[in-house]
Coordinates of N, CA and C in Angstrom, one line a residue:
X1374 N 26.0 -28.5 -60.2 CA 27.1 -28.1 -59.3 C 26.5 -27.2 -58.5
X1375 N 25.5 -26.4 -59.0 CA 24.5 -25.5 -57.9 C 23.8 -26.5 -56.9
X1376 N 23.3 -27.6 -57.3 CA 22.6 -28.4 -56.4 C 23.4 -29.2 -55.5
X1377 N 24.6 -29.4 -55.8 CA 25.6 -29.9 -54.7 C 25.9 -28.7 -53.6
X1378 N 26.2 -27.4 -54.2 CA 26.1 -26.5 -53.2 C 25.1 -26.2 -52.3
X1379 N 24.3 -26.3 -52.7 CA 22.6 -26.1 -52.2 C 22.6 -26.9 -50.8
X1380 N 22.7 -28.2 -51.3 CA 22.9 -29.4 -50.3 C 23.9 -29.1 -49.3
X1381 N 25.0 -28.8 -49.3 CA 26.0 -28.6 -48.9 C 25.8 -27.4 -47.8
X1382 N 24.9 -26.6 -48.2 CA 25.0 -25.4 -47.2 C 24.1 -25.5 -46.0
X1383 N 22.4 -26.6 -46.5 CA 21.9 -27.1 -45.6 C 22.6 -28.0 -44.3
X1384 N 23.6 -28.8 -45.1 CA 24.1 -29.6 -44.1 C 25.0 -29.1 -43.1
X1385 N 25.6 -28.0 -43.7 CA 26.4 -27.1 -42.8 C 25.6 -26.1 -41.4
X1386 N 24.5 -25.7 -42.1 CA 23.2 -25.3 -41.0 C 22.8 -25.9 -40.2
X1387 N 22.6 -27.2 -40.7 CA 22.2 -28.1 -39.6 C 22.9 -28.6 -38.6
X1388 N 24.2 -28.6 -39.3 CA 25.4 -29.4 -38.1 C 26.2 -27.8 -37.3
X1389 N 26.0 -26.9 -37.5 CA 26.3 -25.5 -36.9 C 25.3 -25.5 -35.9
X1390 N 23.9 -25.7 -36.2 CA 22.4 -25.5 -35.4 C 22.8 -26.4 -34.3
X1391 N 23.2 -27.7 -34.8 CA 23.4 -28.7 -33.5 C 24.3 -28.6 -32.8
X1392 N 25.4 -28.1 -32.9 CA 26.7 -27.9 -32.5 C 26.5 -26.7 -31.6
X1393 N 25.6 -25.9 -32.1 CA 25.2 -24.6 -31.3 C 24.6 -24.9 -29.9
X1394 N 23.7 -26.1 -30.0 CA 22.6 -26.5 -29.0 C 23.2 -27.4 -28.2
X1395 N 24.2 -28.1 -28.3 CA 25.0 -28.8 -27.7 C 25.8 -28.1 -26.9
X1396 N 26.5 -26.5 -27.2 CA 27.2 -25.9 -26.4 C 26.2 -25.4 -25.5
X1397 N 25.1 -24.9 -26.1 CA 23.9 -24.1 -24.9 C 23.6 -25.1 -23.7
X1398 N 23.4 -26.5 -24.5 CA 23.1 -27.6 -23.2 C 24.0 -27.8 -22.3
X1399 N 25.3 -27.8 -22.9 CA 26.7 -27.9 -21.9 C 26.6 -26.8 -20.8
X1400 N 26.5 -25.7 -21.3 CA 26.7 -24.5 -20.4 C 25.4 -24.5 -19.4
X1401 N 24.5 -25.1 -19.6 CA 23.1 -25.1 -18.9 C 23.3 -26.0 -18.0
X1402 N 24.1 -27.3 -18.2 CA 24.4 -28.3 -17.2 C 25.2 -27.8 -16.1
X1403 N 26.1 -26.7 -16.4 CA 26.7 -26.6 -15.3 C 26.2 -25.1 -14.5
X1404 N 25.5 -24.4 -15.3 CA 24.9 -23.2 -14.8 C 23.5 -23.6 -13.8
X1405 N 22.9 -24.4 -14.6 CA 21.4 -24.6 -13.7 C 21.9 -24.9 -12.4
X1406 N 22.4 -25.8 -11.9 CA 22.8 -26.3 -10.2 C 23.1 -25.3 -9.6
X1407 N 23.9 -24.2 -10.0 CA 24.5 -23.1 -9.4 C 23.3 -22.1 -9.4
X1408 N 22.7 -21.8 -10.4 CA 21.2 -20.9 -10.1 C 20.4 -21.6 -9.0
X1409 N 20.0 -22.9 -9.2 CA 19.5 -23.4 -7.8 C 19.9 -23.3 -6.6
X1410 N 21.2 -23.6 -6.2 CA 21.5 -23.0 -5.1 C 22.0 -21.9 -4.8
X1411 N 21.8 -20.8 -5.4 CA 21.7 -19.9 -5.2 C 20.4 -19.2 -4.7
X1412 N 19.1 -20.0 -5.5 CA 17.7 -19.6 -5.5 C 17.3 -19.9 -3.6
X1413 N 18.1 -21.7 -3.7 CA 17.7 -21.8 -2.2 C 18.3 -21.0 -1.2
X1414 N 20.0 -20.6 -1.3 CA 20.5 -19.8 -0.3 C 19.6 -18.2 -0.1
X1415 N 18.9 -17.9 -0.9 CA 18.1 -16.5 -1.0 C 17.0 -17.0 -0.3
X1416 N 16.4 -18.0 -0.5 CA 15.0 -18.5 0.1 C 15.4 -18.6 1.6
X1417 N 16.4 -19.4 2.0 CA 16.3 -19.3 3.2 C 16.9 -18.2 4.1
X1418 N 17.5 -17.3 3.3 CA 17.9 -16.0 4.0 C 16.8 -15.0 4.2
X1419 N 15.7 -15.0 3.2 CA 14.4 -14.4 3.3 C 13.4 -15.1 4.4
X1420 N 13.5 -16.3 4.5 CA 12.8 -16.3 5.5 C 13.6 -16.4 7.0
X1421 N 14.6 -16.6 7.1 CA 15.4 -16.0 8.1 C 14.9 -14.7 8.5
X1422 N 15.0 -13.5 7.3 CA 14.5 -12.5 8.0 C 13.1 -11.9 8.2
X1423 N 12.2 -13.2 7.6 CA 10.8 -13.2 8.0 C 10.6 -13.5 9.3
X1424 N 11.1 -14.8 9.9 CA 11.4 -14.9 11.1 C 12.0 -13.7 12.4
X1425 N 12.8 -12.8 12.0 CA 13.3 -12.1 12.4 C 12.2 -10.6 12.7
X1426 N 11.6 -10.6 11.9 CA 10.5 -9.8 11.6 C 9.1 -10.2 13.0
X1427 N 8.9 -11.3 12.8 CA 7.8 -12.0 13.3 C 8.2 -11.8 14.7
X1428 N 9.7 -12.5 15.4 CA 9.7 -12.5 16.5 C 9.7 -11.1 17.0
X1429 N 9.8 -9.8 16.3 CA 10.1 -8.4 16.9 C 8.5 -7.9 17.0
X1430 N 7.4 -9.0 16.4 CA 6.0 -8.4 16.7 C 5.6 -9.4 17.6
X1431 N 6.1 -10.3 18.1 CA 6.0 -11.2 19.3 C 6.3 -10.5 20.7
X1432 N 7.7 -10.2 20.4 CA 8.2 -9.4 21.5 C 7.5 -8.0 21.8
X1433 N 7.1 -7.6 20.8 CA 6.5 -6.1 21.2 C 5.1 -6.3 21.6
X1434 N 4.5 -7.3 20.9 CA 2.8 -7.6 21.7 C 3.3 -8.2 22.9
X1435 N 4.3 -8.7 23.5 CA 4.7 -9.3 24.9 C 5.0 -7.9 26.1
X1436 N 5.8 -7.1 25.2 CA 5.8 -6.0 26.1 C 5.0 -5.0 26.4
X1437 N 3.8 -4.8 25.4 CA 2.9 -4.1 25.5 C 1.8 -4.2 26.9
X1438 N 1.4 -5.5 27.0 CA 0.5 -5.9 28.0 C -0.8 -6.4 27.1
X1439 N -1.4 -6.8 28.4 CA -2.6 -7.9 28.0 C -3.6 -7.3 27.2
X1440 N -3.9 -8.0 26.1 CA -5.1 -7.2 24.8 C -4.3 -6.8 24.1
X1441 N -3.3 -6.4 23.7 CA -2.2 -6.1 22.6 C -2.5 -7.1 21.6
X1442 N -3.0 -6.8 20.3 CA -2.8 -7.4 19.1 C -2.3 -6.8 17.8
X1443 N -1.6 -7.7 17.3 CA -0.8 -7.2 16.0 C -1.2 -8.4 15.1
X1444 N -1.1 -8.0 14.0 CA -1.2 -9.1 12.5 C 0.2 -9.0 12.1
X1445 N 0.5 -10.1 11.4 CA 1.5 -10.4 10.6 C 1.5 -10.8 9.5
X1446 N 1.6 -10.3 8.5 CA 1.5 -10.9 6.9 C 2.7 -11.8 6.5
X1447 N 2.3 -13.1 6.3 CA 3.2 -13.7 5.8 C 3.0 -14.7 4.6
X1448 N 4.1 -14.7 3.5 CA 4.0 -15.6 2.4 C 5.2 -16.8 2.3
X1449 N 4.1 -18.1 2.5 CA 5.3 -19.2 2.4 C 5.1 -19.9 1.4
X1450 N 6.5 -19.6 0.9 CA 6.2 -20.4 -0.7 C 7.0 -21.7 -0.7
X1451 N 7.9 -22.1 0.5 CA 8.5 -23.5 0.5 C 8.6 -23.6 2.0
X1452 N 8.1 -24.8 2.5 CA 8.3 -25.2 3.8 C 7.1 -25.2 4.5
X1453 N 7.1 -25.5 6.0 CA 5.8 -25.4 6.7 C 6.5 -24.9 7.9
X1454 N 5.4 -23.6 8.5 CA 5.3 -22.8 9.7 C 4.6 -23.5 10.6
X1455 N 5.4 -23.9 11.9 CA 4.8 -24.5 13.0 C 5.2 -23.5 14.3
X1456 N 3.7 -23.1 14.6 CA 3.8 -22.5 16.1 C 3.5 -23.6 17.4
X1457 N 4.4 -24.1 17.9 CA 4.2 -25.2 18.8 C 3.9 -24.8 20.2
X1458 N 2.8 -24.8 20.8 CA 2.4 -24.5 22.2 C 3.1 -25.3 23.1
X1459 N 3.1 -26.5 22.8 CA 3.8 -27.5 23.9 C 5.3 -27.1 24.2
X1460 N 6.1 -27.0 23.0 CA 7.3 -26.3 23.3 C 7.7 -24.9 23.3
X1461 N 6.9 -24.2 23.3 CA 6.8 -22.6 23.2 C 8.1 -22.3 22.0
X1462 N 8.0 -23.0 20.9 CA 8.5 -22.5 19.7 C 7.8 -22.4 18.3
X1463 N 8.5 -21.5 17.5 CA 8.1 -21.2 16.3 C 9.3 -21.6 15.4
X1464 N 8.7 -22.3 14.2 CA 9.8 -22.8 13.7 C 9.4 -23.2 12.2
X1465 N 10.3 -22.9 11.1 CA 9.9 -23.0 9.7 C 11.0 -24.1 9.2
X1466 N 10.4 -25.2 8.9 CA 11.2 -26.1 8.1 C 11.2 -26.4 6.7
X1467 N 12.2 -26.3 5.9 CA 12.5 -26.1 4.5 C 12.9 -27.7 4.3
X1468 N 12.1 -28.3 3.4 CA 12.9 -29.6 3.1 C 13.2 -29.4 1.6
X1469 N 14.1 -30.7 1.6 CA 14.4 -31.0 -0.3 C 15.1 -30.0 -0.6
X1470 N 15.9 -29.7 0.1 CA 17.3 -28.8 -0.6 C 18.4 -29.5 -1.2
X1471 N 19.3 -28.9 -1.7 CA 20.1 -30.0 -3.0 C 21.2 -29.6 -1.9
X1472 N 21.7 -28.4 -1.5 CA 23.6 -28.1 -0.6 C 22.7 -27.7 0.4
X1473 N 23.5 -28.1 1.7 CA 23.4 -27.8 2.9 C 23.5 -26.3 3.2
X1474 N 22.9 -25.6 4.3 CA 23.2 -24.1 4.0 C 24.0 -24.1 5.3
X1475 N 24.2 -24.8 6.0 CA 25.3 -24.8 7.2 C 25.7 -26.1 7.4
X1476 N 26.8 -26.1 8.5 CA 27.0 -27.8 8.4 C 26.1 -28.6 9.4
X1477 N 25.9 -29.6 8.4 CA 24.5 -30.6 9.2 C 24.8 -30.9 10.8
X1478 N 23.8 -31.1 11.5 CA 23.9 -31.3 12.4 C 24.3 -30.6 13.6
X1479 N 24.6 -29.3 12.9 CA 25.6 -28.1 14.0 C 24.2 -27.1 14.3
X1480 N 23.7 -26.7 15.4 CA 23.1 -25.4 15.3 C 23.8 -24.3 15.5
X1481 N 23.5 -23.0 14.9 CA 23.8 -22.1 14.9 C 23.1 -20.8 15.0
X1482 N 23.5 -19.6 15.7 CA 22.5 -18.5 15.8 C 22.5 -17.6 15.1
X1483 N 21.6 -17.3 14.9 CA 21.5 -15.4 14.0 C 20.6 -14.8 14.6
X1484 N 21.1 -14.0 15.5 CA 19.9 -13.4 16.3 C 19.5 -14.5 17.3
X1485 N 18.1 -14.0 17.4 CA 17.1 -15.2 18.0 C 16.5 -16.2 17.1
X1486 N 17.3 -16.2 16.0 CA 16.8 -17.5 15.2 C 18.1 -18.9 15.4
X1487 N 17.6 -20.0 15.7 CA 18.9 -20.9 15.6 C 18.3 -21.6 14.2
X1488 N 19.3 -21.9 13.3 CA 19.3 -22.9 12.3 C 20.5 -23.8 12.3
X1489 N 19.4 -25.0 11.9 CA 19.8 -26.6 11.9 C 19.6 -26.8 10.6
X1490 N 20.8 -27.7 10.1 CA 20.6 -28.4 8.8 C 21.0 -29.7 9.1
X1491 N 19.8 -30.3 8.3 CA 19.6 -32.0 8.7 C 19.8 -32.6 7.4
X1492 N 20.7 -33.5 7.5 CA 20.9 -34.5 6.2 C 19.9 -35.5 5.9
X1493 N 19.5 -35.8 5.1 CA 18.3 -36.6 4.5 C 19.3 -37.5 3.6
X1494 N 18.5 -38.4 2.6 CA 19.0 -39.6 2.1 C 19.5 -38.8 0.7
X1495 N 18.8 -38.1 0.1 CA 19.6 -37.4 -1.1 C 19.4 -36.1 -1.2
X1496 N 18.8 -35.3 0.0 CA 18.5 -33.9 0.2 C 18.7 -33.3 1.4
X1497 N 18.5 -32.0 1.5 CA 19.1 -31.4 3.2 C 17.4 -31.2 3.7
X1498 N 17.7 -31.2 5.0 CA 16.6 -30.0 5.4 C 17.0 -28.9 6.0
X1499 N 16.3 -27.6 6.2 CA 16.8 -26.8 7.3 C 15.6 -26.4 8.0
X1500 N 16.3 -26.4 9.5 CA 15.0 -26.0 10.4 C 15.5 -24.5 11.2
X1501 N 14.5 -23.7 11.1 CA 14.6 -22.3 11.5 C 14.0 -22.1 12.5
X1502 N 14.5 -22.2 13.7 CA 13.5 -21.9 15.2 C 13.9 -20.7 16.2
X1503 N 12.5 -20.1 16.5 CA 12.4 -19.2 17.7 C 11.7 -19.9 18.8
X1504 N 13.0 -19.6 19.6 CA 12.6 -20.5 21.0 C 12.2 -19.3 22.4
X1505 N 10.9 -19.5 22.5 CA 10.3 -18.6 23.4 C 10.0 -19.2 24.9
X1506 N 10.5 -20.4 25.0 CA 10.3 -21.2 26.3 C 10.5 -20.2 28.0
X1507 N 11.8 -19.6 27.8 CA 12.0 -18.8 29.0 C 11.2 -17.8 29.6
X1508 N 10.4 -17.1 28.6 CA 9.7 -15.7 29.3 C 8.1 -15.9 28.9
X1509 N 8.1 -16.8 27.2 CA 6.8 -16.3 26.8 C 6.3 -17.4 26.7
X1510 N 4.9 -18.1 26.8 CA 4.1 -18.9 26.6 C 3.2 -19.0 25.3
X1511 N 3.7 -19.9 24.1 CA 2.8 -19.4 23.0 C 1.8 -20.8 23.1
X1512 N 0.9 -20.0 22.7 CA -0.8 -20.8 22.7 C -1.1 -20.4 21.2
X1513 N -1.9 -21.7 20.7 CA -2.8 -21.4 19.5 C -4.6 -21.7 19.8
X1514 N -5.2 -20.7 20.0 CA -6.5 -20.4 19.9 C -6.6 -20.7 21.4
X1515 N -5.6 -20.4 22.4 CA -6.0 -19.9 24.0 C -5.2 -21.8 24.5
X1516 N -4.8 -22.3 23.6 CA -4.8 -23.7 24.1 C -3.4 -24.1 23.6
X1517 N -2.6 -25.1 24.5 CA -1.1 -25.1 23.9 C -0.9 -26.3 22.6
X1518 N -1.5 -25.7 21.4 CA -1.8 -26.7 20.7 C -0.7 -26.2 19.4
X1519 N -0.5 -27.1 18.4 CA 0.2 -26.5 17.6 C -0.6 -25.5 16.2
X1520 N -0.1 -24.5 15.8 CA -0.7 -23.9 14.6 C 0.1 -24.3 13.4
X1521 N -0.1 -25.2 12.4 CA 1.0 -25.4 11.1 C 0.5 -24.8 9.6
X1522 N 1.1 -24.2 9.1 CA 1.1 -23.5 8.3 C 1.4 -24.2 6.5
X1523 N 0.8 -24.2 6.0 CA 1.9 -24.9 4.7 C 2.1 -24.0 3.7
X1524 N 2.9 -24.3 2.7 CA 3.0 -23.8 1.5 C 2.0 -23.2 0.8
X1525 N 1.9 -21.7 0.5 CA 0.6 -21.4 -0.5 C 1.2 -19.8 -1.3
X1526 N 0.5 -19.6 -2.2 CA 0.8 -18.5 -3.0 C 0.1 -17.5 -2.5
X1527 N -1.1 -17.6 -1.8 CA -1.7 -16.7 -0.8 C -0.9 -16.0 0.2
X1528 N -1.4 -14.6 0.5 CA -0.6 -14.4 2.1 C -1.5 -14.9 3.3
X1529 N -0.8 -15.1 4.0 CA -1.6 -15.7 5.7 C -1.3 -14.4 6.3
X1530 N -2.2 -14.1 7.1 CA -2.3 -12.8 7.9 C -2.6 -13.8 9.3
X1531 N -1.5 -13.5 10.3 CA -1.7 -14.1 11.5 C -1.7 -13.1 12.4
X1532 N -2.5 -13.3 13.6 CA -2.6 -12.4 14.7 C -2.1 -12.9 15.7
X1533 N -1.6 -12.1 16.5 CA -0.6 -12.3 17.6 C -1.1 -11.2 18.6
X1534 N -1.5 -12.0 19.8 CA -2.1 -11.5 20.9 C -1.7 -11.8 22.2
X1535 N -1.4 -10.9 23.0 CA -0.9 -11.1 24.4 C -2.5 -11.1 25.3
X1536 N -2.2 -12.6 25.5 CA -3.4 -13.0 26.9 C -3.1 -12.9 28.3
X1537 N -2.3 -12.1 28.5 CA -2.0 -11.4 29.7 C -1.1 -12.8 30.6
X1538 N -0.8 -13.1 32.0 CA 0.3 -13.7 32.4 C -0.3 -14.9 33.2
X1539 N 0.4 -16.1 33.1 CA 0.1 -17.4 33.5 C 1.1 -18.1 33.9
X1540 N 1.4 -19.0 34.9 CA 2.6 -19.4 35.2 C 3.9 -18.9 35.2
X1541 N 3.9 -17.5 35.6 CA 4.8 -16.4 35.6 C 5.4 -16.3 33.9
X1542 N 4.7 -16.6 32.7 CA 5.2 -16.4 31.6 C 3.8 -15.7 31.0
X1543 N 4.4 -14.6 29.9 CA 3.5 -13.9 29.5 C 2.7 -14.9 28.1
X1544 N 1.5 -14.9 28.0 CA 1.0 -15.7 27.2 C 0.6 -15.2 25.8
X1545 N 0.9 -15.7 24.7 CA 1.1 -14.7 23.4 C 0.4 -15.8 22.8
X1546 N -0.9 -15.7 22.2 CA -1.5 -16.4 21.2 C -1.5 -16.1 19.7
X1547 N -1.2 -17.1 18.9 CA -1.1 -16.8 17.3 C -2.0 -17.7 17.3
X1548 N -2.7 -16.9 16.0 CA -4.0 -17.5 15.5 C -4.0 -17.0 14.1
X1549 N -4.8 -17.6 13.4 CA -5.2 -17.1 11.7 C -6.5 -16.1 11.9

């Protein structure tokens, strides 16, 4: 009789443990996508704030006159940073998002930052753009080239330098 109760206790223990694990798994299956969605939204909002700070550095350098140099420290956890000298734009593209940040295909403005969400096959891509075409000529190492920065856990130090005026535009050089 004692052996039978011992066996029953073990069966109940295993059964309750399995039920508990199943409940934890069910809760996590609902919570995990929401956690990822919130992480992605926070990442985009931090990136927008970083672009606002970068824009402030570029505009301060442009206002202060030729020879003015400022450094900008940036950590890029996800996405790619591109300073495009041909189109005079600075952008960060974040790929592989599970939910759209804004309505796909529609550009919206957040101060100087233009936000555009593109729909891919399974994921969404968000492009954050600073457009300087009207009054600032963006260059990389004194040429109309592009500077591309990939995600890295290390801090990037970008130097933003006013190189004077050319073609009625203030030349701002961005380099590492």
